Amino acid sequence: MSFKLLVKFNVKEDQFASFVEIMQGAKDRISKADGCGGVDVLLSADVPGKVVLSEIWDSKEQHDQYAEKMRASGSFDKMAAFLVGPPESELFIIK
């Protein structure tokens, strides 16, 4: 069973271009992680400043292991400076 994770970010207006550039780099790193089946960076056509990271994972455990490595590295803390508030994430089962 595969999973799709959607992580929604509301980015500060003056930080938008830099944040998107960072997410493009993150996309390449995440997609190389064990169990990751692909990553897309989505920019809202309707809501300025809204970015969604869409990830496909073979298992929730593989995602959780990768996310823990990112937390430990401080990557999540660095991202906070670009955001209006905390990101929202939701995990979906792919049928």
PDB file of C-alpha atoms in Angstrom:
ATOM      1  CA  MET A   1       0.000   0.000   0.000  1.00  0.00           C
ATOM      2  CA  SER A   2       1.385   3.427  -0.974  1.00  0.00           C
ATOM      3  CA  PHE A   3       0.781   6.770   0.676  1.00  0.00           C
ATOM      4  CA  LYS A   4       0.582  10.351  -0.546  1.00  0.00           C
ATOM      5  CA  LEU A   5       1.615  13.080   1.850  1.00  0.00           C
ATOM      6  CA  LEU A   6       0.505  16.661   1.215  1.00  0.00           C
ATOM      7  CA  VAL A   7       2.286  19.369   3.180  1.00  0.00           C
ATOM      8  CA  LYS A   8       0.751  22.843   2.866  1.00  0.00           C
ATOM      9  CA  PHE A   9       2.841  25.948   3.495  1.00  0.00           C
ATOM     10  CA  ASN A  10       1.660  29.557   3.744  1.00  0.00           C
ATOM     11  CA  VAL A  11       4.725  31.550   2.791  1.00  0.00           C
ATOM     12  CA  LYS A  12       5.523  35.164   3.657  1.00  0.00           C
ATOM     13  CA  GLU A  13       5.112  37.314   0.550  1.00  0.00           C
ATOM     14  CA  ASP A  14       8.675  38.649   0.624  1.00  0.00           C
ATOM     15  CA  GLN A  15      10.085  35.118   1.086  1.00  0.00           C
ATOM     16  CA  PHE A  16       8.091  33.331  -1.631  1.00  0.00           C
ATOM     17  CA  ALA A  17      10.734  33.107  -4.399  1.00  0.00           C
ATOM     18  CA  SER A  18      13.438  31.957  -1.959  1.00  0.00           C
ATOM     19  CA  PHE A  19      11.133  29.381  -0.392  1.00  0.00           C
ATOM     20  CA  VAL A  20      10.176  27.902  -3.767  1.00  0.00           C
ATOM     21  CA  GLU A  21      13.858  27.622  -4.665  1.00  0.00           C
ATOM     22  CA  ILE A  22      14.538  25.795  -1.389  1.00  0.00           C
ATOM     23  CA  MET A  23      11.594  23.441  -2.025  1.00  0.00           C
ATOM     24  CA  GLN A  24      12.906  22.645  -5.511  1.00  0.00           C
ATOM     25  CA  GLY A  25      16.209  21.569  -3.929  1.00  0.00           C
ATOM     26  CA  ALA A  26      14.370  19.618  -1.226  1.00  0.00           C
ATOM     27  CA  LYS A  27      12.336  17.873  -3.929  1.00  0.00           C
ATOM     28  CA  ASP A  28      15.505  16.381  -5.399  1.00  0.00           C
ATOM     29  CA  ARG A  29      16.781  15.218  -1.985  1.00  0.00           C
ATOM     30  CA  ILE A  30      13.464  13.783  -0.820  1.00  0.00           C
ATOM     31  CA  SER A  31      12.902  11.874  -4.052  1.00  0.00           C
ATOM     32  CA  LYS A  32      16.193  10.007  -3.483  1.00  0.00           C
ATOM     33  CA  ALA A  33      15.149   8.793  -0.014  1.00  0.00           C
ATOM     34  CA  ASP A  34      14.429   5.093   0.514  1.00  0.00           C
ATOM     35  CA  GLY A  35      10.740   4.445  -0.119  1.00  0.00           C
ATOM     36  CA  CYS A  36       9.987   7.752  -1.841  1.00  0.00           C
ATOM     37  CA  GLY A  37       8.161   7.309  -5.137  1.00  0.00           C
ATOM     38  CA  GLY A  38       8.188  10.947  -6.234  1.00  0.00           C
ATOM     39  CA  VAL A  39       7.811  14.538  -5.137  1.00  0.00           C
ATOM     40  CA  ASP A  40       6.080  17.552  -6.670  1.00  0.00           C
ATOM     41  CA  VAL A  41       6.181  21.195  -5.617  1.00  0.00           C
ATOM     42  CA  LEU A  42       2.765  22.747  -6.274  1.00  0.00           C
ATOM     43  CA  LEU A  43       2.151  26.504  -6.338  1.00  0.00           C
ATOM     44  CA  SER A  44      -1.451  27.553  -5.784  1.00  0.00           C
ATOM     45  CA  ALA A  45      -3.045  29.303  -8.737  1.00  0.00           C
ATOM     46  CA  ASP A  46      -5.762  30.627  -6.402  1.00  0.00           C
ATOM     47  CA  VAL A  47      -4.030  31.526  -3.131  1.00  0.00           C
ATOM     48  CA  PRO A  48      -0.913  33.726  -3.295  1.00  0.00           C
ATOM     49  CA  GLY A  49       1.880  32.411  -1.121  1.00  0.00           C
ATOM     50  CA  LYS A  50       0.498  28.893  -0.808  1.00  0.00           C
ATOM     51  CA  VAL A  51       2.871  26.038  -1.658  1.00  0.00           C
ATOM     52  CA  VAL A  52       2.085  22.327  -1.378  1.00  0.00           C
ATOM     53  CA  LEU A  53       4.707  19.603  -1.266  1.00  0.00           C
ATOM     54  CA  SER A  54       3.238  16.357  -2.616  1.00  0.00           C
ATOM     55  CA  GLU A  55       5.180  13.191  -1.778  1.00  0.00           C
ATOM     56  CA  ILE A  56       4.505   9.523  -2.548  1.00  0.00           C
ATOM     57  CA  TRP A  57       5.854   6.952  -0.089  1.00  0.00           C
ATOM     58  CA  ASP A  58       5.891   3.152  -0.112  1.00  0.00           C
ATOM     59  CA  SER A  59       5.129   3.155   3.615  1.00  0.00           C
ATOM     60  CA  LYS A  60       4.338   5.553   6.435  1.00  0.00           C
ATOM     61  CA  GLU A  61       7.329   4.183   8.355  1.00  0.00           C
ATOM     62  CA  GLN A  62       9.746   5.132   5.569  1.00  0.00           C
ATOM     63  CA  HIS A  63       8.358   8.645   5.507  1.00  0.00           C
ATOM     64  CA  ASP A  64       8.542   8.913   9.294  1.00  0.00           C
ATOM     65  CA  GLN A  65      12.189   7.797   9.264  1.00  0.00           C
ATOM     66  CA  TYR A  66      13.041  10.427   6.650  1.00  0.00           C
ATOM     67  CA  ALA A  67      11.101  13.149   8.491  1.00  0.00           C
ATOM     68  CA  GLU A  68      12.932  12.346  11.733  1.00  0.00           C
ATOM     69  CA  LYS A  69      16.280  12.784   9.968  1.00  0.00           C
ATOM     70  CA  MET A  70      15.116  16.190   8.697  1.00  0.00           C
ATOM     71  CA  ARG A  71      13.957  17.247  12.176  1.00  0.00           C
ATOM     72  CA  ALA A  72      17.265  16.172  13.694  1.00  0.00           C
ATOM     73  CA  SER A  73      19.215  18.131  11.052  1.00  0.00           C
ATOM     74  CA  GLY A  74      17.347  21.356  11.894  1.00  0.00           C
ATOM     75  CA  SER A  75      15.825  21.659   8.415  1.00  0.00           C
ATOM     76  CA  PHE A  76      12.300  22.145   9.759  1.00  0.00           C
ATOM     77  CA  ASP A  77      13.411  24.901  12.135  1.00  0.00           C
ATOM     78  CA  LYS A  78      15.138  26.819   9.316  1.00  0.00           C
ATOM     79  CA  MET A  79      11.966  26.655   7.215  1.00  0.00           C
ATOM     80  CA  ALA A  80       9.904  28.437   9.884  1.00  0.00           C
ATOM     81  CA  ALA A  81      11.463  31.825   9.048  1.00  0.00           C
ATOM     82  CA  PHE A  82       9.808  31.709   5.610  1.00  0.00           C
ATOM     83  CA  LEU A  83       6.315  30.848   6.827  1.00  0.00           C
ATOM     84  CA  VAL A  84       3.297  32.768   8.115  1.00  0.00           C
ATOM     85  CA  GLY A  85       2.422  29.835  10.409  1.00  0.00           C
ATOM     86  CA  PRO A  86       3.242  26.166  10.880  1.00  0.00           C
ATOM     87  CA  PRO A  87       2.824  23.853   7.877  1.00  0.00           C
ATOM     88  CA  GLU A  88      -0.174  21.532   7.725  1.00  0.00           C
ATOM     89  CA  SER A  89       0.232  17.944   6.579  1.00  0.00           C
ATOM     90  CA  GLU A  90      -2.155  15.152   5.727  1.00  0.00           C
ATOM     91  CA  LEU A  91      -1.419  11.566   4.753  1.00  0.00           C
ATOM     92  CA  PHE A  92      -3.588   9.725   2.224  1.00  0.00           C
ATOM     93  CA  ILE A  93      -3.769   6.045   1.256  1.00  0.00           C
ATOM     94  CA  ILE A  94      -3.407   5.536  -2.503  1.00  0.00           C
ATOM     95  CA  LYS A  95      -5.928   3.047  -3.847  1.00  0.00           C
TER      96      LYS A  95
END
